[in-house]
PDB file of C-alpha atoms in Angstrom:
ATOM      1  CA  GLY I 827      50.631  24.752-105.542  1.00 88.00           C
ATOM      2  CA  MET I 828      51.770  20.614-106.321  1.00 93.00           C
ATOM      3  CA  PRO I 829      51.624  19.409-103.043  1.00 95.00           C
ATOM      4  CA  LYS I 830      54.830  17.565-102.076  1.00 95.00           C
ATOM      5  CA  THR I 831      54.335  14.054-101.637  1.00 95.00           C
ATOM      6  CA  ALA I 832      52.630  14.166-105.825  1.00 96.00           C
ATOM      7  CA  ALA I 833      55.886  16.236-106.933  1.00 96.00           C
ATOM      8  CA  GLU I 834      58.578  13.379-105.332  1.00 95.00           C
ATOM      9  CA  LYS I 835      56.320  10.714-107.146  1.00 95.00           C
ATOM     10  CA  ILE I 836      56.272  12.785-111.157  1.00 94.00           C
ATOM     11  CA  PHE I 837      60.614  12.907-110.052  1.00 93.00           C
ATOM     12  CA  ALA I 838      60.719   9.583-109.344  1.00 93.00           C
ATOM     13  CA  ASP I 839      58.697   8.079-112.870  1.00 90.00           C
ATOM     14  CA  TRP I 840      60.953  10.737-114.210  1.00 89.00           C
ATOM     15  CA  GLU I 841      64.458   8.791-112.627  1.00 88.00           C
ATOM     16  CA  GLU I 842      62.758   5.409-114.049  1.00 86.00           C
ATOM     17  CA  PHE I 843      62.570   6.192-117.499  1.00 84.00           C
ATOM     18  CA  ALA I 844      65.628   7.816-117.528  1.00 79.00           C
ATOM     19  CA  ARG I 845      67.058   4.049-116.840  1.00 79.00           C
ATOM     20  CA  TYR I 846      66.180   3.412-120.219  1.00 75.00           C
ATOM     21  CA  GLY I 847      64.053   5.995-121.814  1.00 77.00           C
ATOM     22  CA  PHE I 848      64.669   7.589-125.550  1.00 74.00           C
ATOM     23  CA  ASN I 849      62.977   9.642-127.862  1.00 77.00           C
ATOM     24  CA  LYS I 850      61.711   9.276-131.441  1.00 82.00           C
ATOM     25  CA  SER I 851      64.654   9.478-133.475  1.00 85.00           C
ATOM     26  CA  HIS I 852      66.475   7.381-131.490  1.00 84.00           C
ATOM     27  CA  ALA I 853      64.036   4.822-130.994  1.00 85.00           C
ATOM     28  CA  ALA I 854      64.298   5.209-135.025  1.00 91.00           C
ATOM     29  CA  ASP I 855      68.060   4.492-135.131  1.00 91.00           C
ATOM     30  CA  TYR I 856      67.190   1.080-133.061  1.00 91.00           C
ATOM     31  CA  GLY I 857      64.402   0.130-135.321  1.00 93.00           C
ATOM     32  CA  VAL I 858      66.989   0.417-138.333  1.00 95.00           C
ATOM     33  CA  ILE I 859      69.531  -1.612-136.869  1.00 95.00           C
ATOM     34  CA  ALA I 860      67.229  -4.475-135.237  1.00 96.00           C
ATOM     35  CA  ALA I 861      65.583  -4.130-139.368  1.00 97.00           C
ATOM     36  CA  GLN I 862      68.854  -4.894-140.652  1.00 96.00           C
ATOM     37  CA  THR I 863      70.782  -7.373-139.078  1.00 95.00           C
ATOM     38  CA  ALA I 864      67.300  -9.237-138.917  1.00 96.00           C
ATOM     39  CA  TYR I 865      67.595  -9.828-142.352  1.00 97.00           C
ATOM     40  CA  LEU I 866      71.609 -10.219-142.449  1.00 95.00           C
ATOM     41  CA  LYS I 867      70.208 -12.975-139.918  1.00 94.00           C
ATOM     42  CA  ALA I 868      67.427 -14.662-142.056  1.00 94.00           C
ATOM     43  CA  VAL I 869      69.072 -14.641-145.597  1.00 94.00           C
ATOM     44  CA  TYR I 870      72.955 -15.160-144.419  1.00 94.00           C
ATOM     45  CA  PRO I 871      72.483 -16.564-140.965  1.00 94.00           C
ATOM     46  CA  ALA I 872      75.832 -18.454-141.148  1.00 94.00           C
ATOM     47  CA  GLU I 873      78.058 -14.852-141.599  1.00 94.00           C
ATOM     48  CA  TYR I 874      76.148 -12.671-139.760  1.00 95.00           C
ATOM     49  CA  MET I 875      76.091 -15.517-136.893  1.00 95.00           C
ATOM     50  CA  THR I 876      79.957 -16.107-137.411  1.00 96.00           C
ATOM     51  CA  ALA I 877      80.834 -11.841-136.885  1.00 95.00           C
ATOM     52  CA  LEU I 878      77.824 -12.186-133.199  1.00 95.00           C
ATOM     53  CA  LEU I 879      79.824 -14.814-132.466  1.00 95.00           C
ATOM     54  CA  SER I 880      83.971 -12.670-132.956  1.00 95.00           C
ATOM     55  CA  VAL I 881      82.256  -9.984-132.091  1.00 94.00           C
ATOM     56  CA  SER I 882      82.068 -11.344-128.457  1.00 92.00           C
ATOM     57  CA  LYS I 883      84.648 -14.359-128.673  1.00 89.00           C
ATOM     58  CA  GLY I 884      85.537 -12.364-124.828  1.00 86.00           C
ATOM     59  CA  GLU I 885      82.188 -12.854-123.088  1.00 88.00           C
ATOM     60  CA  THR I 886      81.771 -16.814-122.838  1.00 85.00           C
ATOM     61  CA  ASP I 887      78.397 -16.574-122.031  1.00 87.00           C
ATOM     62  CA  LYS I 888      76.914 -14.598-124.850  1.00 90.00           C
ATOM     63  CA  VAL I 889      79.064 -16.995-127.068  1.00 90.00           C
ATOM     64  CA  ALA I 890      77.790 -20.012-125.416  1.00 88.00           C
ATOM     65  CA  GLN I 891      74.230 -18.601-125.982  1.00 91.00           C
ATOM     66  CA  TYR I 892      74.930 -17.569-129.271  1.00 93.00           C
ATOM     67  CA  ILE I 893      76.100 -20.665-130.579  1.00 91.00           C
ATOM     68  CA  ASP I 894      72.503 -22.509-129.246  1.00 90.00           C
ATOM     69  CA  ASP I 895      71.364 -20.163-131.546  1.00 92.00           C
ATOM     70  CA  CYS I 896      73.424 -21.658-134.359  1.00 93.00           C
ATOM     71  CA  LYS I 897      72.035 -25.092-133.588  1.00 89.00           C
ATOM     72  CA  SER I 898      68.676 -23.887-133.646  1.00 91.00           C
ATOM     73  CA  LEU I 899      69.266 -22.652-137.229  1.00 92.00           C
ATOM     74  CA  GLY I 900      71.139 -25.320-138.471  1.00 92.00           C
ATOM     75  CA  ILE I 901      74.266 -24.354-138.256  1.00 93.00           C
ATOM     76  CA  ARG I 902      76.890 -26.506-137.295  1.00 92.00           C
ATOM     77  CA  VAL I 903      79.774 -25.225-135.093  1.00 91.00           C
ATOM     78  CA  LEU I 904      83.290 -26.622-135.229  1.00 92.00           C
ATOM     79  CA  PRO I 905      86.004 -27.195-132.312  1.00 91.00           C
ATOM     80  CA  PRO I 906      88.672 -25.431-132.277  1.00 93.00           C
ATOM     81  CA  ASP I 907      91.637 -26.580-134.313  1.00 94.00           C
ATOM     82  CA  LEU I 908      94.954 -25.206-133.859  1.00 95.00           C
ATOM     83  CA  ASN I 909      95.721 -26.508-138.572  1.00 95.00           C
ATOM     84  CA  ARG I 910      91.875 -25.085-138.926  1.00 94.00           C
ATOM     85  CA  SER I 911      90.611 -22.096-136.299  1.00 94.00           C
ATOM     86  CA  GLY I 912      91.637 -18.282-136.725  1.00 94.00           C
ATOM     87  CA  LEU I 913      92.220 -15.646-134.031  1.00 93.00           C
ATOM     88  CA  ASP I 914      88.055 -14.941-134.595  1.00 94.00           C
ATOM     89  CA  PHE I 915      85.329 -16.947-135.392  1.00 95.00           C
ATOM     90  CA  THR I 916      85.225 -18.067-139.552  1.00 95.00           C
ATOM     91  CA  ILE I 917      83.092 -19.285-142.166  1.00 94.00           C
ATOM     92  CA  GLU I 918      84.270 -22.925-143.306  1.00 91.00           C
ATOM     93  CA  ASP I 919      82.874 -25.162-145.802  1.00 86.00           C
ATOM     94  CA  VAL I 920      81.938 -28.298-145.028  1.00 78.00           C
ATOM     95  CA  GLU I 921      80.701 -31.716-147.331  1.00 70.00           C
ATOM     96  CA  SER I 922      77.445 -33.060-146.379  1.00 57.00           C
ATOM     97  CA  GLU I 923      76.640 -36.877-145.880  1.00 47.00           C
ATOM     98  CA  GLY I 924      74.380 -36.371-148.950  1.00 46.00           C
ATOM     99  CA  ALA I 925      77.094 -34.516-151.414  1.00 44.00           C
ATOM    100  CA  ARG I 926      80.120 -38.103-149.458  1.00 43.00           C
ATOM    101  CA  SER I 927      77.114 -40.551-151.486  1.00 42.00           C
ATOM    102  CA  GLU I 928      76.309 -38.167-154.219  1.00 44.00           C
ATOM    103  CA  GLU I 929      79.796 -38.108-154.955  1.00 40.00           C
ATOM    104  CA  ARG I 930      80.394 -41.472-154.250  1.00 41.00           C
ATOM    105  CA  GLY I 931      77.499 -42.856-157.289  1.00 46.00           C
ATOM    106  CA  ALA I 932      77.243 -39.548-159.441  1.00 44.00           C
ATOM    107  CA  LYS I 933      79.417 -41.268-162.795  1.00 44.00           C
ATOM    108  CA  ALA I 934      79.180 -39.441-166.414  1.00 41.00           C
ATOM    109  CA  PRO I 935      77.473 -41.312-168.889  1.00 43.00           C
ATOM    110  CA  ASN I 936      81.305 -42.857-169.915  1.00 45.00           C
ATOM    111  CA  GLY I 937      81.032 -44.343-166.149  1.00 44.00           C
ATOM    112  CA  LYS I 938      84.490 -42.359-165.752  1.00 44.00           C
ATOM    113  CA  GLY I 939      83.380 -39.305-164.011  1.00 42.00           C
ATOM    114  CA  ARG I 940      80.493 -36.888-162.692  1.00 43.00           C
ATOM    115  CA  SER I 941      77.627 -36.158-165.281  1.00 39.00           C
ATOM    116  CA  SER I 942      77.323 -32.867-163.772  1.00 42.00           C
ATOM    117  CA  PRO I 943      78.975 -30.758-161.215  1.00 47.00           C
ATOM    118  CA  LEU I 944      77.770 -31.077-157.085  1.00 48.00           C
ATOM    119  CA  ALA I 945      76.208 -28.521-154.975  1.00 50.00           C
ATOM    120  CA  PRO I 946      77.768 -26.252-153.194  1.00 56.00           C
ATOM    121  CA  ARG I 947      78.709 -27.601-150.061  1.00 60.00           C
ATOM    122  CA  PRO I 948      77.468 -26.423-146.712  1.00 73.00           C
ATOM    123  CA  SER I 949      78.689 -23.664-145.011  1.00 84.00           C
ATOM    124  CA  ALA I 950      80.142 -24.369-140.610  1.00 93.00           C
ATOM    125  CA  ILE I 951      81.403 -22.167-138.353  1.00 94.00           C
ATOM    126  CA  ARG I 952      84.678 -22.831-136.669  1.00 94.00           C
ATOM    127  CA  PHE I 953      85.675 -21.866-133.424  1.00 94.00           C
ATOM    128  CA  GLY I 954      88.028 -19.214-132.884  1.00 93.00           C
ATOM    129  CA  LEU I 955      91.107 -19.265-130.734  1.00 94.00           C
ATOM    130  CA  ALA I 956      91.186 -16.351-129.068  1.00 91.00           C
ATOM    131  CA  ALA I 957      87.461 -17.395-128.192  1.00 91.00           C
ATOM    132  CA  ILE I 958      89.676 -20.000-125.378  1.00 92.00           C
ATOM    133  CA  LYS I 959      89.861 -18.587-122.408  1.00 90.00           C
ATOM    134  CA  ASN I 960      93.378 -17.534-120.934  1.00 91.00           C
ATOM    135  CA  VAL I 961      94.231 -17.980-124.932  1.00 92.00           C
ATOM    136  CA  GLY I 962      95.301 -14.162-125.565  1.00 87.00           C
ATOM    137  CA  GLU I 963      95.246 -12.382-129.122  1.00 92.00           C
ATOM    138  CA  GLY I 964      99.067 -12.324-128.601  1.00 93.00           C
ATOM    139  CA  ALA I 965      99.528 -16.328-128.652  1.00 94.00           C
ATOM    140  CA  VAL I 966      97.294 -16.551-131.495  1.00 95.00           C
ATOM    141  CA  GLU I 967      98.833 -13.912-134.081  1.00 96.00           C
ATOM    142  CA  ILE I 968     102.279 -15.823-133.214  1.00 95.00           C
ATOM    143  CA  LEU I 969     100.708 -19.413-134.068  1.00 95.00           C
ATOM    144  CA  VAL I 970      98.280 -18.565-137.116  1.00 95.00           C
ATOM    145  CA  LYS I 971     100.888 -16.447-138.537  1.00 95.00           C
ATOM    146  CA  ALA I 972     103.303 -19.798-138.684  1.00 95.00           C
ATOM    147  CA  ARG I 973     100.904 -21.515-140.162  1.00 95.00           C
ATOM    148  CA  LYS I 974     100.039 -19.269-143.082  1.00 95.00           C
ATOM    149  CA  ALA I 975     103.933 -19.483-143.675  1.00 94.00           C
ATOM    150  CA  GLY I 976     104.179 -22.781-143.781  1.00 92.00           C
ATOM    151  CA  GLY I 977     101.130 -24.228-143.979  1.00 94.00           C
ATOM    152  CA  PRO I 978     100.019 -26.644-141.456  1.00 94.00           C
ATOM    153  CA  PHE I 979     101.561 -28.171-138.638  1.00 94.00           C
ATOM    154  CA  ALA I 980     101.717 -31.556-139.805  1.00 92.00           C
ATOM    155  CA  THR I 981     103.141 -33.231-136.277  1.00 91.00           C
ATOM    156  CA  LEU I 982     104.296 -31.931-132.810  1.00 92.00           C
ATOM    157  CA  ASP I 983     108.146 -31.601-133.926  1.00 91.00           C
ATOM    158  CA  ASP I 984     107.034 -29.467-136.599  1.00 92.00           C
ATOM    159  CA  LEU I 985     105.004 -27.105-134.231  1.00 93.00           C
ATOM    160  CA  CYS I 986     108.167 -27.406-132.150  1.00 92.00           C
ATOM    161  CA  GLN I 987     110.553 -26.168-134.170  1.00 91.00           C
ATOM    162  CA  ARG I 988     108.896 -23.276-136.364  1.00 93.00           C
ATOM    163  CA  VAL I 989     106.407 -21.506-133.357  1.00 93.00           C
ATOM    164  CA  ASP I 990     108.690 -20.691-130.592  1.00 93.00           C
ATOM    165  CA  LEU I 991     106.664 -21.456-127.728  1.00 93.00           C
ATOM    166  CA  ARG I 992     108.088 -19.460-125.025  1.00 92.00           C
ATOM    167  CA  GLN I 993     106.271 -16.623-126.814  1.00 93.00           C
ATOM    168  CA  VAL I 994     103.018 -18.890-127.056  1.00 93.00           C
ATOM    169  CA  GLY I 995     102.851 -18.840-123.365  1.00 92.00           C
ATOM    170  CA  LYS I 996     103.026 -22.761-121.651  1.00 93.00           C
ATOM    171  CA  ARG I 997      99.319 -21.484-120.042  1.00 94.00           C
ATOM    172  CA  ALA I 998      98.045 -20.453-123.499  1.00 94.00           C
ATOM    173  CA  LEU I 999      98.919 -23.765-124.715  1.00 95.00           C
ATOM    174  CA  GLU I1000      97.801 -25.736-122.024  1.00 94.00           C
ATOM    175  CA  CYS I1001      93.804 -24.234-122.351  1.00 94.00           C
ATOM    176  CA  LEU I1002      93.827 -24.672-126.437  1.00 95.00           C
ATOM    177  CA  ILE I1003      95.361 -28.479-125.129  1.00 94.00           C
ATOM    178  CA  LYS I1004      91.707 -29.244-122.526  1.00 92.00           C
ATOM    179  CA  VAL I1005      89.397 -27.818-125.590  1.00 92.00           C
ATOM    180  CA  GLY I1006      91.024 -30.065-128.022  1.00 91.00           C
ATOM    181  CA  ALA I1007      92.639 -28.032-130.629  1.00 93.00           C
ATOM    182  CA  LEU I1008      95.559 -29.842-130.782  1.00 93.00           C
ATOM    183  CA  ASP I1009      93.693 -33.002-130.866  1.00 91.00           C
ATOM    184  CA  SER I1010      95.801 -34.076-134.167  1.00 91.00           C
ATOM    185  CA  PHE I1011      98.934 -34.024-132.526  1.00 92.00           C
ATOM    186  CA  GLY I1012      97.976 -36.580-129.657  1.00 88.00           C
ATOM    187  CA  ASP I1013      96.125 -37.489-126.592  1.00 88.00           C
ATOM    188  CA  ARG I1014      94.640 -34.821-124.683  1.00 89.00           C
ATOM    189  CA  GLY I1015      95.676 -36.558-121.123  1.00 89.00           C
ATOM    190  CA  GLN I1016      99.692 -36.918-122.553  1.00 90.00           C
ATOM    191  CA  LEU I1017      99.876 -33.857-123.914  1.00 92.00           C
ATOM    192  CA  VAL I1018      98.966 -31.565-120.653  1.00 91.00           C
ATOM    193  CA  GLU I1019     101.520 -34.091-119.201  1.00 91.00           C
ATOM    194  CA  GLY I1020     104.647 -33.983-121.353  1.00 90.00           C
ATOM    195  CA  LEU I1021     103.796 -30.091-121.841  1.00 92.00           C
ATOM    196  CA  ASP I1022     106.950 -29.261-120.161  1.00 91.00           C
ATOM    197  CA  GLN I1023     108.775 -31.167-122.950  1.00 91.00           C
ATOM    198  CA  ILE I1024     107.000 -29.755-124.913  1.00 92.00           C
ATOM    199  CA  VAL I1025     107.970 -25.790-124.769  1.00 92.00           C
ATOM    200  CA  ASN I1026     111.794 -27.730-123.805  1.00 90.00           C
ATOM    201  CA  ALA I1027     112.271 -29.048-126.660  1.00 89.00           C
ATOM    202  CA  SER I1028     111.135 -25.222-128.215  1.00 91.00           C
ATOM    203  CA  ALA I1029     113.191 -22.968-126.865  1.00 90.00           C
ATOM    204  CA  ALA I1030     116.681 -26.018-127.353  1.00 88.00           C
ATOM    205  CA  HIS I1031     115.938 -25.549-131.213  1.00 88.00           C
ATOM    206  CA  PHE I1032     115.418 -21.594-131.507  1.00 88.00           C
ATOM    207  CA  LYS I1033     118.111 -20.690-128.156  1.00 86.00           C
ATOM    208  CA  ALA I1034     120.752 -22.799-130.571  1.00 84.00           C
ATOM    209  CA  ALA I1035     119.449 -21.424-133.798  1.00 81.00           C
ATOM    210  CA  GLU I1036     119.517 -17.720-131.846  1.00 78.00           C
ATOM    211  CA  SER I1037     123.097 -19.036-130.651  1.00 77.00           C
ATOM    212  CA  GLY I1038     124.035 -19.973-134.347  1.00 69.00           C
ATOM    213  CA  GLN I1039     125.434 -23.364-133.898  1.00 57.00           C
ATOM    214  CA  MET I1040     125.215 -25.701-137.076  1.00 48.00           C
ATOM    215  CA  MET I1041     125.434 -28.997-137.980  1.00 51.00           C
ATOM    216  CA  LEU I1042     128.213 -30.420-139.334  1.00 47.00           C
ATOM    217  CA  PHE I1043     128.023 -30.611-142.603  1.00 47.00           C
ATOM    218  CA  GLY I1044     126.794 -26.405-142.985  1.00 48.00           C
ATOM    219  CA  GLY I1045     122.661 -27.625-142.545  1.00 51.00           C
ATOM    220  CA  ALA I1046     120.541 -24.904-141.059  1.00 48.00           C
ATOM    221  CA  ALA I1047     119.373 -27.143-138.585  1.00 47.00           C
ATOM    222  CA  SER I1048     121.939 -26.784-134.928  1.00 45.00           C
ATOM    223  CA  ALA I1049     123.420 -29.620-132.908  1.00 45.00           C
ATOM    224  CA  GLU I1050     120.685 -28.715-130.030  1.00 45.00           C
ATOM    225  CA  THR I1051     117.659 -29.346-133.040  1.00 44.00           C
ATOM    226  CA  ALA I1052     118.650 -32.104-133.947  1.00 46.00           C
ATOM    227  CA  ALA I1053     118.977 -33.351-130.336  1.00 47.00           C
ATOM    228  CA  PHE I1054     115.089 -32.079-129.436  1.00 48.00           C
ATOM    229  CA  ALA I1055     113.400 -32.130-132.564  1.00 53.00           C
ATOM    230  CA  HIS I1056     111.828 -35.294-131.431  1.00 77.00           C
ATOM    231  CA  VAL I1057     109.147 -34.497-128.326  1.00 80.00           C
ATOM    232  CA  GLN I1058     108.382 -37.949-126.966  1.00 80.00           C
ATOM    233  CA  LEU I1059     105.171 -37.271-125.502  1.00 81.00           C
ATOM    234  CA  PRO I1060     105.297 -38.964-121.673  1.00 78.00           C
ATOM    235  CA  LYS I1061     102.715 -41.544-120.800  1.00 77.00           C
ATOM    236  CA  ALA I1062     100.326 -40.181-118.506  1.00 69.00           C
ATOM    237  CA  LYS I1063      99.832 -40.974-115.459  1.00 70.00           C
ATOM    238  CA  VAL I1064      96.800 -40.861-114.507  1.00 66.00           C
ATOM    239  CA  THR I1065      93.971 -41.352-117.637  1.00 77.00           C
ATOM    240  CA  VAL I1066      91.588 -38.045-118.725  1.00 78.00           C
ATOM    241  CA  THR I1067      88.172 -38.549-118.252  1.00 79.00           C
ATOM    242  CA  LYS I1068      85.464 -37.845-120.802  1.00 82.00           C
ATOM    243  CA  ARG I1069      84.006 -36.371-118.241  1.00 84.00           C
ATOM    244  CA  GLU I1070      86.841 -34.481-116.840  1.00 86.00           C
ATOM    245  CA  THR I1071      87.267 -33.664-120.699  1.00 84.00           C
ATOM    246  CA  LEU I1072      83.436 -31.877-120.817  1.00 86.00           C
ATOM    247  CA  THR I1073      84.567 -29.872-117.537  1.00 87.00           C
ATOM    248  CA  TRP I1074      87.870 -28.560-119.023  1.00 86.00           C
ATOM    249  CA  GLU I1075      85.977 -27.685-122.449  1.00 85.00           C
ATOM    250  CA  LYS I1076      82.664 -25.558-120.185  1.00 86.00           C
ATOM    251  CA  GLU I1077      85.310 -23.991-118.075  1.00 86.00           C
ATOM    252  CA  LEU I1078      87.125 -22.475-121.366  1.00 87.00           C
ATOM    253  CA  ILE I1079      84.972 -22.219-124.225  1.00 85.00           C
ATOM    254  CA  GLY I1080      81.753 -21.967-121.923  1.00 80.00           C
ATOM    255  CA  LEU I1081      79.632 -24.884-123.617  1.00 77.00           C
ATOM    256  CA  TYR I1082      80.822 -28.899-124.823  1.00 77.00           C
ATOM    257  CA  VAL I1083      82.074 -29.310-128.421  1.00 73.00           C
ATOM    258  CA  SER I1084      83.245 -32.917-128.060  1.00 65.00           C
ATOM    259  CA  ASP I1085      80.560 -34.786-126.704  1.00 66.00           C
ATOM    260  CA  HIS I1086      77.984 -34.334-123.818  1.00 67.00           C
ATOM    261  CA  PRO I1087      77.398 -35.300-120.511  1.00 60.00           C
ATOM    262  CA  LEU I1088      73.296 -35.894-121.021  1.00 61.00           C
ATOM    263  CA  GLN I1089      74.883 -37.888-124.772  1.00 58.00           C
ATOM    264  CA  THR I1090      73.550 -41.793-123.500  1.00 60.00           C
ATOM    265  CA  VAL I1091      70.088 -40.700-121.514  1.00 64.00           C
ATOM    266  CA  ILE I1092      69.312 -38.319-125.156  1.00 62.00           C
ATOM    267  CA  GLU I1093      70.090 -41.480-127.043  1.00 58.00           C
ATOM    268  CA  GLU I1094      67.817 -44.088-124.585  1.00 65.00           C
ATOM    269  CA  VAL I1095      65.032 -41.277-124.325  1.00 61.00           C
TER     270      VAL I1095
END
């Protein structure tokens, strides 16, 4: 005895609810998770945001949003660095300006040392390498494994001789360079310009090692290694502007890490 229009309206309401509706037990579960994560964010903000960023590392928009949250919480997010970053986002102790001042000025009564230990250093979040576009987890694992085995890479030559960059991939290396992960080895423009030379030097080293070539006096290094040990970066044909550098960062990690296009305007205001 129900009119067709009324029945259709009721059914339409059910359909709308089914898009995102759940019963009391489901709502209770969500409530527990919300309370637990709110507690973690309030009490362990650096740890919580690090985990959240790591879980979302493949979604550039979310990463950018969560880094904004970090800024509002007073947590520094450090740029990607080949010698410091891991696969995921990681917590890193940083030295504050106040701590440096205290360390310089705090002396023991006899003037030979500090009278009391310094307060714990504040924590920052280091950008994870796998969160960079076009840099796969496989490439990052190769680099991190070599770094853990032999310590931080001292120079570009050191990197070429310890990591077979053919396995890392030219595209991944280019993206790492563009976001500043290899800034300690040279100018970004020069590194991009000399990318072929970098990969070729590494390839020559490992090809020689695979073929069993040895130095004249029986050293572990090969003749090919001796010829290609030093990577001479070419002079960049075109100077990379700050604007272009920021464009690379925005494109590959979803935010600006080295500077901001409006920084000069912000300072004037």
